[in-house]
Coordinates of C-alpha atoms and ligand atoms in Angstrom, one line a residue:
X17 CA 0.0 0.0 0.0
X18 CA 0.9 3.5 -0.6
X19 CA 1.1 5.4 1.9
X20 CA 0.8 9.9 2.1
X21 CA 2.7 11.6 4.6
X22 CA 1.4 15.1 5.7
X23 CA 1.6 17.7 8.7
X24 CA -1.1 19.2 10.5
X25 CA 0.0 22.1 13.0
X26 CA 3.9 20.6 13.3
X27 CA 2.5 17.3 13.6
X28 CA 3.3 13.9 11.0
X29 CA 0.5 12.2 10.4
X30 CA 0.4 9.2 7.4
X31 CA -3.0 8.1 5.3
X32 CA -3.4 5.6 2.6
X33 CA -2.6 7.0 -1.0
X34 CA -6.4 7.6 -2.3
X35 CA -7.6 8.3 -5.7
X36 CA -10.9 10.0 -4.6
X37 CA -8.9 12.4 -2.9
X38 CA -6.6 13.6 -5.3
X39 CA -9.5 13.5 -8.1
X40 CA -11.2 15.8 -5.8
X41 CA -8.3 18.5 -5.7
X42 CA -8.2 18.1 -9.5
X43 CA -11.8 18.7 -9.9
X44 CA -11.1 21.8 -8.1
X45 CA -8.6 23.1 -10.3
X46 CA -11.7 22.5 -13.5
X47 CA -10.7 18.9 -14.7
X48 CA -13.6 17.1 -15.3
X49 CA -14.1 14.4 -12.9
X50 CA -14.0 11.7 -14.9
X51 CA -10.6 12.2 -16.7
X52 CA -9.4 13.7 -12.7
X53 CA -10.4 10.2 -11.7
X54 CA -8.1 8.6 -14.8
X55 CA -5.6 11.1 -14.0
X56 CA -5.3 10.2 -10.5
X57 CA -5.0 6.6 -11.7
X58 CA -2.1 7.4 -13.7
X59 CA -0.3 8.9 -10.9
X60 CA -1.0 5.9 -8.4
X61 CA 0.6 3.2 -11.6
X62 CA 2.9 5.9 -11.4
X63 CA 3.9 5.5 -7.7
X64 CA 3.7 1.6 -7.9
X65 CA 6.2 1.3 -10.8
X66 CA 8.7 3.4 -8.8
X67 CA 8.0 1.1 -6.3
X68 CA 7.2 4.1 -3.6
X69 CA 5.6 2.8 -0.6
X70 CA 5.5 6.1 1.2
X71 CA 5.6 9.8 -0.1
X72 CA 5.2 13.2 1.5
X73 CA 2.0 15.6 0.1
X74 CA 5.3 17.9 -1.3
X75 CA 6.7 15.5 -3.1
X76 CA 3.0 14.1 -4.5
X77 CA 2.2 17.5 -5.2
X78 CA 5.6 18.0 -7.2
X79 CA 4.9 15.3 -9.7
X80 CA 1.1 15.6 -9.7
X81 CA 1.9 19.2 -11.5
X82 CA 5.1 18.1 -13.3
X83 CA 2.6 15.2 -15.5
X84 CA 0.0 17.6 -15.3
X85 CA 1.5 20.6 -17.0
X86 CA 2.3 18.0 -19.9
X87 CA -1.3 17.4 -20.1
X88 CA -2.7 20.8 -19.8
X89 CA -0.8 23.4 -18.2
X90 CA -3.6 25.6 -17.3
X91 CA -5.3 23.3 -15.3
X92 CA -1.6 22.4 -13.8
X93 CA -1.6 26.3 -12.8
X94 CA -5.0 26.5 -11.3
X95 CA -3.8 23.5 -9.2
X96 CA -0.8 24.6 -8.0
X97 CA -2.0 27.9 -7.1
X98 CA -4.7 26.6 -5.2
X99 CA -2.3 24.5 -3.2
X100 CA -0.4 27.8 -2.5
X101 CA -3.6 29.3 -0.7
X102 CA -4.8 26.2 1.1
X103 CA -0.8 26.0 2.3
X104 CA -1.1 29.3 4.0
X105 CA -0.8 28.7 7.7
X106 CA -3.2 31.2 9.1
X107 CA -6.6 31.0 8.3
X108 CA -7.9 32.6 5.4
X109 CA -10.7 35.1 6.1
X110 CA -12.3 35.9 2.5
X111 CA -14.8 38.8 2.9
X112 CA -17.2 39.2 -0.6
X113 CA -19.6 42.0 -0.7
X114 CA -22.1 43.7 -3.1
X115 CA -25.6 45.4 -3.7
X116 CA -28.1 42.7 -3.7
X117 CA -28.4 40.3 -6.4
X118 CA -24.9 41.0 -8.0
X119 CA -24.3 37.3 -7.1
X120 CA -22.4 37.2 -3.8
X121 CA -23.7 34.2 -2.0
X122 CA -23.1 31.9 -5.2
X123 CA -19.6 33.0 -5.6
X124 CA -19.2 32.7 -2.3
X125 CA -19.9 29.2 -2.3
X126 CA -17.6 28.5 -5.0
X127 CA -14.8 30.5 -3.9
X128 CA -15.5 28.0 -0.3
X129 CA -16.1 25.0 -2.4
X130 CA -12.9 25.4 -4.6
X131 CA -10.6 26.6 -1.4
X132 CA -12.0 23.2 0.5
X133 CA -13.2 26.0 3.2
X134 CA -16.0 24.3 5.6
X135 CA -17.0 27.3 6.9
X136 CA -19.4 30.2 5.2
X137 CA -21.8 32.6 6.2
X138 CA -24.1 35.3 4.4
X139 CA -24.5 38.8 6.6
X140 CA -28.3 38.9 6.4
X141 CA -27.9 35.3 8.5
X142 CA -25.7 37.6 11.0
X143 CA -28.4 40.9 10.7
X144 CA -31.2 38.1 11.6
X145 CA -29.1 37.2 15.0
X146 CA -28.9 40.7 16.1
X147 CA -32.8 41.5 15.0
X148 CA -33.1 38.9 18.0
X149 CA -31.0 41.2 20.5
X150 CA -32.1 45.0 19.6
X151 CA -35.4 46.1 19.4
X152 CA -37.3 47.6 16.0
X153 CA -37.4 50.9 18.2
X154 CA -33.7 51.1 19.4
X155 CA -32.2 50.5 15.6
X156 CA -35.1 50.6 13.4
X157 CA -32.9 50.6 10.6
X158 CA -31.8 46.8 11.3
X159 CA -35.0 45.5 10.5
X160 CA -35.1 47.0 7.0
X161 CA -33.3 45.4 4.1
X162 CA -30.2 47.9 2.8
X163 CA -32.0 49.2 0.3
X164 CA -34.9 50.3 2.0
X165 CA -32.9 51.1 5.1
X166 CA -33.8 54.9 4.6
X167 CA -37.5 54.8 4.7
X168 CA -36.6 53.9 8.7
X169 CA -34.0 57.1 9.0
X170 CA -35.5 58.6 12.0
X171 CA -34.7 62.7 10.8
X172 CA -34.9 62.5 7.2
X173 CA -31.1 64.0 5.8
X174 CA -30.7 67.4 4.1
X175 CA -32.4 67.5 0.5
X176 CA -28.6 67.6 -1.1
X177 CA -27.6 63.8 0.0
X178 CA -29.0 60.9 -1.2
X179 CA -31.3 59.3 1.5
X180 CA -31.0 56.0 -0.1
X181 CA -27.1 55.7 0.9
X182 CA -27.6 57.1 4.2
X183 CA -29.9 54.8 5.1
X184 CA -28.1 52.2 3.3
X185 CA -24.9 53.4 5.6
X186 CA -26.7 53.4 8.7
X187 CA -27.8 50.0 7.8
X188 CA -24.5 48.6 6.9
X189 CA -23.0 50.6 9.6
X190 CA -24.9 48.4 12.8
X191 CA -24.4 44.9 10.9
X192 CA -20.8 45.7 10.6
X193 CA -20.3 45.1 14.0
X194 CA -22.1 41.5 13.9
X195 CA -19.3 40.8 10.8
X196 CA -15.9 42.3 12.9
X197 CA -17.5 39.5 15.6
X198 CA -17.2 37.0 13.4
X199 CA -14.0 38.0 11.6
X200 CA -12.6 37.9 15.3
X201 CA -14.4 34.5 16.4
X202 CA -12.6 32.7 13.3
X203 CA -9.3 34.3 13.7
X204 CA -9.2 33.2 17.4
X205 CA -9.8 30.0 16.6
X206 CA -8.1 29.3 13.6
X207 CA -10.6 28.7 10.9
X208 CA -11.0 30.0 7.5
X209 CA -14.5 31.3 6.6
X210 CA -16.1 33.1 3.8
X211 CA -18.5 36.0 4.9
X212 CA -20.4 37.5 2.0
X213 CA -23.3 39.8 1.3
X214 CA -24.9 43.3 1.1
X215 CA -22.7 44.6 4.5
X216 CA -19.4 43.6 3.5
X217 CA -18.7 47.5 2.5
X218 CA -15.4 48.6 2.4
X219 CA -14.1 51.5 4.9
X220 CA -17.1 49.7 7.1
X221 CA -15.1 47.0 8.6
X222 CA -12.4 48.0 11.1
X223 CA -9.2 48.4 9.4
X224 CA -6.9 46.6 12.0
X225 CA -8.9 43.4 10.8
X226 CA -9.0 44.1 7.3
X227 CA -5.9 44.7 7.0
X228 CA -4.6 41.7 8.2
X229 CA -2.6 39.7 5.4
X230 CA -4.9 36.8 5.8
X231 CA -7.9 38.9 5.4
X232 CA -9.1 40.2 1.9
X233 CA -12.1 41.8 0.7
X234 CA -14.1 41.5 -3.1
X235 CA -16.7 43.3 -4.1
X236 CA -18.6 41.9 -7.2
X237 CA -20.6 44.5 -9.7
X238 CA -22.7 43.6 -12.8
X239 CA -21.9 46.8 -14.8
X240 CA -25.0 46.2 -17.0
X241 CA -28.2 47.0 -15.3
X242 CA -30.3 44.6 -17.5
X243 CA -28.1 41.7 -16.5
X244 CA -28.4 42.9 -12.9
X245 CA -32.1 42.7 -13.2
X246 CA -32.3 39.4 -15.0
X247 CA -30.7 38.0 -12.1
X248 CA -33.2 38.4 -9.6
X249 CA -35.7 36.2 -12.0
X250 CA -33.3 33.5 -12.5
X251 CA -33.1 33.7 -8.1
X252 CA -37.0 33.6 -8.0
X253 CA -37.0 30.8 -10.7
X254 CA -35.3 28.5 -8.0
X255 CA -38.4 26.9 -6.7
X256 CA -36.9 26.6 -2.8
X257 CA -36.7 30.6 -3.5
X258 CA -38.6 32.1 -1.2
X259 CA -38.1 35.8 -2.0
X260 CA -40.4 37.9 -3.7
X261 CA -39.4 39.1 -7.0
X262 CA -41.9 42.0 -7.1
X263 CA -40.0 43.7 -4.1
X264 CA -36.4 43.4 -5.7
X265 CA -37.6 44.7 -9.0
X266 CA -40.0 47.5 -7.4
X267 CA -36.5 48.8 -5.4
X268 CA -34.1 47.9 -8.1
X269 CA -33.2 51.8 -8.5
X270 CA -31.9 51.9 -5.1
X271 CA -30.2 49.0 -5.8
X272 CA -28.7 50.2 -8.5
X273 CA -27.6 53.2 -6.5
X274 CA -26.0 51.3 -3.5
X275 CA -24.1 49.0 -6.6
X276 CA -22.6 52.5 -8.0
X277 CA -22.1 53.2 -4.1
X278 CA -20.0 49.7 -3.8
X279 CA -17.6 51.2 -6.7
X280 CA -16.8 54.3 -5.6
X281 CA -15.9 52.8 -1.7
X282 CA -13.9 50.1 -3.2
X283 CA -11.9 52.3 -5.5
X284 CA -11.2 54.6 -2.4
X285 CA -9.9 52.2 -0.1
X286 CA -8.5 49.5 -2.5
X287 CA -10.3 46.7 -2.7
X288 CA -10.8 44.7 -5.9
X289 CA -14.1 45.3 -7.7
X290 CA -14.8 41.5 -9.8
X291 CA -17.6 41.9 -12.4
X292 CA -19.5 38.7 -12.1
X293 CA -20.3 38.3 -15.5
X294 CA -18.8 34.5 -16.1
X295 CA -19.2 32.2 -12.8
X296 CA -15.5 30.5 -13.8
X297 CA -13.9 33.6 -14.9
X298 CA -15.1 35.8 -11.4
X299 CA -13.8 32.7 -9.3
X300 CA -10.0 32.4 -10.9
X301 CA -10.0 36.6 -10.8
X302 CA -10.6 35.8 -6.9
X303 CA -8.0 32.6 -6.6
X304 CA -5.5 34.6 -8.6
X305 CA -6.2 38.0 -6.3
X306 CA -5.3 35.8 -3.0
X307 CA -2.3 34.3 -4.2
X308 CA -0.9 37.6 -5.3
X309 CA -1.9 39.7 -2.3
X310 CA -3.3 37.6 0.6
X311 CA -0.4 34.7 0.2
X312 CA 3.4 35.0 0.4
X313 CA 4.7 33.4 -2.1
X314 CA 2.3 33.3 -4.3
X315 CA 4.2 35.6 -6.8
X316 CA 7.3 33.5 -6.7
X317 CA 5.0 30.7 -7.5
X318 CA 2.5 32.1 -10.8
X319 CA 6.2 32.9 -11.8
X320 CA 7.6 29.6 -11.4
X321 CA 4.6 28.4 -13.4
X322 CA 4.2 31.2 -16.4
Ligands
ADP8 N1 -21.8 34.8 -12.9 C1 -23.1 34.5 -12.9 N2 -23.7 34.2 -14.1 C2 -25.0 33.9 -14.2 N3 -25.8 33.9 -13.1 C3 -25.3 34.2 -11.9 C4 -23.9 34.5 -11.7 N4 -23.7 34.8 -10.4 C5 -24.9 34.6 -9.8 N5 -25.9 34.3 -10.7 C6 -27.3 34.0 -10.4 O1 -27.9 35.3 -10.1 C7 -28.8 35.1 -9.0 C8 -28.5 36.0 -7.8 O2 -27.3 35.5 -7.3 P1 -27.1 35.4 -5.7 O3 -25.8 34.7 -5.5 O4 -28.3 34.9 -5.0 O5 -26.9 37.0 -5.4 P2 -26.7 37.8 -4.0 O6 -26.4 36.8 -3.0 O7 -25.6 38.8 -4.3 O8 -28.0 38.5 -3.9 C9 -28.9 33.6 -8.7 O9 -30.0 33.0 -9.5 C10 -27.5 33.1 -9.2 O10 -27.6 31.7 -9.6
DG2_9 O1 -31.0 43.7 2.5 C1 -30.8 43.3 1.4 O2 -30.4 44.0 0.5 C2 -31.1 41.8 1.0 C3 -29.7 41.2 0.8 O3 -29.8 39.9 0.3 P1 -29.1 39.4 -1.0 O4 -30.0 39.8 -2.1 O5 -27.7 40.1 -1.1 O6 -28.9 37.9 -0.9 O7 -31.8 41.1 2.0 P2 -33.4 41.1 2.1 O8 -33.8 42.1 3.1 O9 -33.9 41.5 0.7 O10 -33.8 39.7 2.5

């Protein structure tokens, strides 16, 4: 039997050489399964003929993207960067915001999916704990959804600013402090975790967390408003949807306003806008975004590879 030798937290450990679990990394990297499942039974004929009875994951990984980048290099790149973020020995802390309906929560899960992160969680799950804890009367604002956060502003603003983004800020501003809890929660403990939604705003979230190497932001946009809108009917096609279509579409021009509002913030403090126009191409923008700025090494590696 082959055997895999890997380290968890200092520590050796050894597990059986399995081709399900190799396939599966492959699959994440965009092979199709099938030929992932071939592929990973070339490597173990591999292994046998060399007569290997025990490797370590570094020297698997070596020739699993030395064979592969004879086969097709681009999946052989996705792979090894991949390995490169899941290699990072702090947890990874990916933060993905946008208006509503821009496609957050379904990137979200990929970007999880494709990282092998366990953990995920959307903001409005975090803005329904803390309706739970303060009243409608104290923060009346919380109980709205962001874009009609400003029908709730208690002394409507001065003609000149655009009630929709106060109230949006107010909004975003209270469930901020439900996301820093959780940012905090994972970090103590260890765990990578994807946070997405609505209130992942930059210049919202402290800045001694989001600055953290291991932390980084996204914020999708869909620059074309007709796609933007055709989105919410393909969401309210989904048959387990249970939001109504009517109100999206009724507020979509506030939407529209808190998605130009998403821009401007990310362009002042930095954070990179992803259109989601392609599901494959917004998930390797974010891959190739962590192993450039959230990963050391990450450059030395995309080099290695171009
Ligand atoms: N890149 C994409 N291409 C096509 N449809 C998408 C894409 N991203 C998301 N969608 C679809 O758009 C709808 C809204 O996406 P969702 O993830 O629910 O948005 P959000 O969480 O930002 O409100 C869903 O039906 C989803 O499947
Ligand atoms: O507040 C909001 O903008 C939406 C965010 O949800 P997504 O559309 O981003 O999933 O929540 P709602 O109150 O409509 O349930």
């Amino acid at each position: 039997m082959i055997m895999v030798q890997g380290e968890v937290s200092g520590k050796k450990y050894t597990e059986p050489f399995s081709k399900g679990v190799l396939a599966r990394s492959l699959t994440r990297a965009e092979m199709d399964p099938n030929k992932a499942y071939t592929f990973a039974s070339k490597i173990e004929a591999y292994l046998k003929k060399k007569n290997i009875d025990l490797i370590t994951i570094d020297e698997l990984v070596e020739i699993v993207f030395n064979k592969l980048k004879k086969e097709d290099k681009e999946i052989a790149e996705k792979y090894m960067l991949w390995r490169r973020i899941r290699e990072h020995k702090e947890p990874l802390i990916i933060l993905i915001g946008g208006a509503s309906g821009v496609g957050t929560s379904s990137i979200a899960f990929e970007v999880a999916n494709r990282l092998g992160i366990r953990n995920m969680i959307s903001t409005d799950m975090i803005r329904e704990v803390m309706r739970k804890i303060v009243s409608r009367d104290l923060l009346p604002s919380l109980y709205e959804s962001s874009y009609t956060a400003y029908q709730s502003l208690r002394i409507p603003p001065p003609p000149e600013l655009d009630e929709v983004l106060i109230g949006f800020r107010d909004h975003v501003d209270t469930v901020s402090v439900g996301v820093e809890a959780v940012i905090e929660r994972a970090l103590k403990e260890g765990i990578s975790i994807v946070i997405e939604g609505v209130h992942i705003v930059p210049g919202f979230i402290r800045e001694d967390l989001v600055n953290k190497e291991n932390v980084a932001m996204f914020v999708l946009t869909v620059p074309d408003e007709n796609i933007h809108k055709g989105r919410f009917y393909s969401r309210c096609r989904q048959t387990w949807a249970r939001r109504p279509l009517k109100r999206y579409i009724s507020y979509f021009w506030a939407i529209r306003r808190i998605h130009k509002y998403f821009e401007a913030q990310a362009r002042k403090y930095n954070v990179p806008v992803i259109e989601n126009i392609d599901v494959v191409t917004t998930i390797d923008s974010i891959i190739k975004s962590l192993t450039k700025t959230t990963v050391k090494g990450g450059k030395e590696v995309a080099e290695e590879i171009g």
